[in-house]
Amino acid sequence: MRRVIIAGNWKMNKTIPEAIELVSGLKRGVADITNIDIVVIPPYTALSEISDMLVETNIDVGAQDVYWEEKGAFTGQVAPSMLKDAGVKYVVIGHSERRQYFGETNETVNKKLKAALNAGLSPIMCVGERLEEREGGKAFDVIKDHVENGLAGFSKDDAQKIVIAYEPVWAIGTGKTATPQQAEEVHKYIRELLAKMYNESVASEIRIQYGGSVKPENINDLINQQNIDGALVGGASLKVEQFIPIVKESAKKGA
Ligand code: PEP
């Protein structure tokens, strides 16, 4: 049985005091939920502070990106061991905003995944098609390309440690959500692809989150799809009054 995982990607939002305020409210609001994984993903500047606040709680901390080298002359980059040092457990890799604005490719995603796993981090690999790709009937080709090349060279054991987030780019930050059926169709496709790449048992273990305008109003229909194992939440994770109901609703599936 796959454990549900709800993660809040704060993107480039929240000062340290704002981050502390948000996490204080979240800690209180979800204190009794232990049957699913709950993750907050603040900007780098707040990671250490937030990790300290969440030691020995039911909430884990993630980072929004990582570099593949361990140290050296790479101004502006952050190494996997530095994230571990800051108390980080998860790391988002290949978010569509990084692919779109910062030149992230399947090759860099693959290198980052390897480096993250080597350091003992749990990667969340984002995949998803743009609007024109969906409209051009290319959605499944794009997903296949992201999954196969992102995971190139990974053993079954390593693949099982990775969470995949299906995030249709046209649904991120736009208020447009994929219908539960559209999302389930792609999640099922990804699982079948993983079964071909590895085997049925590995495919059935890998968690696949949905991301794209997830809100309290739509989480129920999404999380109840067979192949949807959680959500990567952007905008709605910045407000406790929205993120807490998303976590609580998802915990019903985890029960
Ligand atoms: C995201 O940032 O991964 C995301 C899904 O954002 P939003 O929920 O705001 O669409």
Coordinates of N, CA and C and ligand atoms in Angstrom, one line a residue, residues 7-11 92 95-97 126 165-176 210-215 231-238, ligand 1:
A7 N 2.6 17.6 -0.3 CA 3.8 18.5 -0.1 C 3.4 19.9 -0.6
G8 N 3.8 20.9 0.2 CA 3.5 22.2 -0.2 C 4.8 23.0 -0.7
N9 N 4.8 23.3 -2.0 CA 5.9 24.0 -2.6 C 5.6 25.5 -2.5
W10 N 6.4 26.1 -1.7 CA 6.2 27.6 -1.4 C 6.7 28.4 -2.5
K11 N 7.5 27.9 -3.4 CA 8.2 28.6 -4.5 C 9.0 29.8 -3.9
V92 N 12.6 18.7 -4.5 CA 11.9 18.7 -5.8 C 13.0 18.9 -6.9
H95 N 11.1 20.7 -11.6 CA 9.8 21.5 -11.6 C 9.7 22.2 -12.9
S96 N 8.5 22.3 -13.4 CA 8.3 22.9 -14.8 C 8.8 24.4 -14.8
E97 N 8.8 25.1 -13.7 CA 9.3 26.4 -13.7 C 10.8 26.4 -13.9
C126 N 9.5 16.1 -11.0 CA 8.3 16.6 -11.7 C 8.3 16.3 -13.1
A165 N 6.0 13.5 -9.5 CA 4.8 14.5 -9.4 C 4.4 14.7 -10.9
Y166 N 3.2 14.4 -11.2 CA 2.7 14.7 -12.5 C 2.0 16.1 -12.4
E167 N 2.6 17.1 -13.1 CA 2.1 18.4 -13.0 C 1.9 19.0 -14.4
P168 N 0.7 18.9 -15.0 CA 0.5 19.5 -16.3 C 0.8 21.0 -16.2
V169 N 1.6 21.5 -17.0 CA 2.1 22.8 -16.9 C 0.9 23.8 -17.0
W170 N -0.1 23.5 -17.9 CA -1.2 24.3 -18.1 C -2.1 24.4 -16.8
A171 N -1.9 23.6 -15.8 CA -2.7 23.6 -14.6 C -2.0 24.3 -13.4
I172 N -0.7 24.7 -13.6 CA 0.1 25.2 -12.5 C -0.1 26.7 -12.4
G173 N -0.6 27.1 -11.2 CA -0.8 28.5 -10.9 C -1.9 29.2 -11.8
T174 N -2.6 28.4 -12.5 CA -3.6 29.0 -13.5 C -5.0 28.9 -13.0
G175 N -5.2 28.1 -11.9 CA -6.6 27.9 -11.5 C -7.3 26.8 -12.2
K176 N -6.7 26.4 -13.3 CA -7.2 25.2 -14.1 C -6.7 23.9 -13.6
Y210 N -0.2 14.3 -7.8 CA -0.7 15.2 -8.8 C -0.4 16.6 -8.3
G211 N -0.1 17.5 -9.3 CA 0.1 18.9 -8.9 C -0.5 19.8 -10.0
G212 N -1.1 20.9 -9.6 CA -1.7 21.8 -10.6 C -3.0 22.4 -10.0
S213 N -2.9 23.5 -9.4 CA -4.1 24.2 -8.8 C -4.9 23.3 -7.9
V214 N -4.2 22.5 -7.1 CA -4.9 21.7 -6.0 C -5.4 22.7 -4.9
K215 N -6.7 22.4 -4.6 CA -7.3 23.3 -3.6 C -8.2 22.4 -2.6
A231 N -0.4 14.9 -3.4 CA -0.5 16.2 -4.2 C 0.8 17.0 -3.9
L232 N 1.2 17.7 -5.0 CA 2.2 18.7 -4.8 C 1.5 20.0 -5.0
V233 N 1.4 20.8 -3.9 CA 0.5 21.9 -3.8 C 1.3 23.2 -3.9
G234 N 1.0 24.2 -4.8 CA 1.7 25.4 -4.8 C 1.0 26.5 -4.0
G235 N 0.2 27.3 -4.7 CA -0.5 28.5 -4.1 C -1.2 28.2 -2.8
A236 N -1.9 27.0 -2.8 CA -2.8 26.7 -1.6 C -1.9 26.3 -0.4
S237 N -0.6 26.1 -0.6 CA 0.2 25.7 0.5 C 0.7 26.9 1.3
L238 N 0.4 28.1 0.8 CA 0.9 29.3 1.4 C -0.1 29.8 2.5
Ligands
PEP1 C1 3.4 23.7 -8.0 O1 4.1 24.7 -7.8 O2 4.0 22.7 -8.1 C2 2.0 23.9 -8.2 C3 1.3 22.8 -8.5 O3 1.4 25.1 -8.1 P1 -0.2 25.5 -8.0 O4 -0.7 24.5 -6.9 O5 -0.2 26.9 -7.5 O6 -0.8 25.3 -9.3

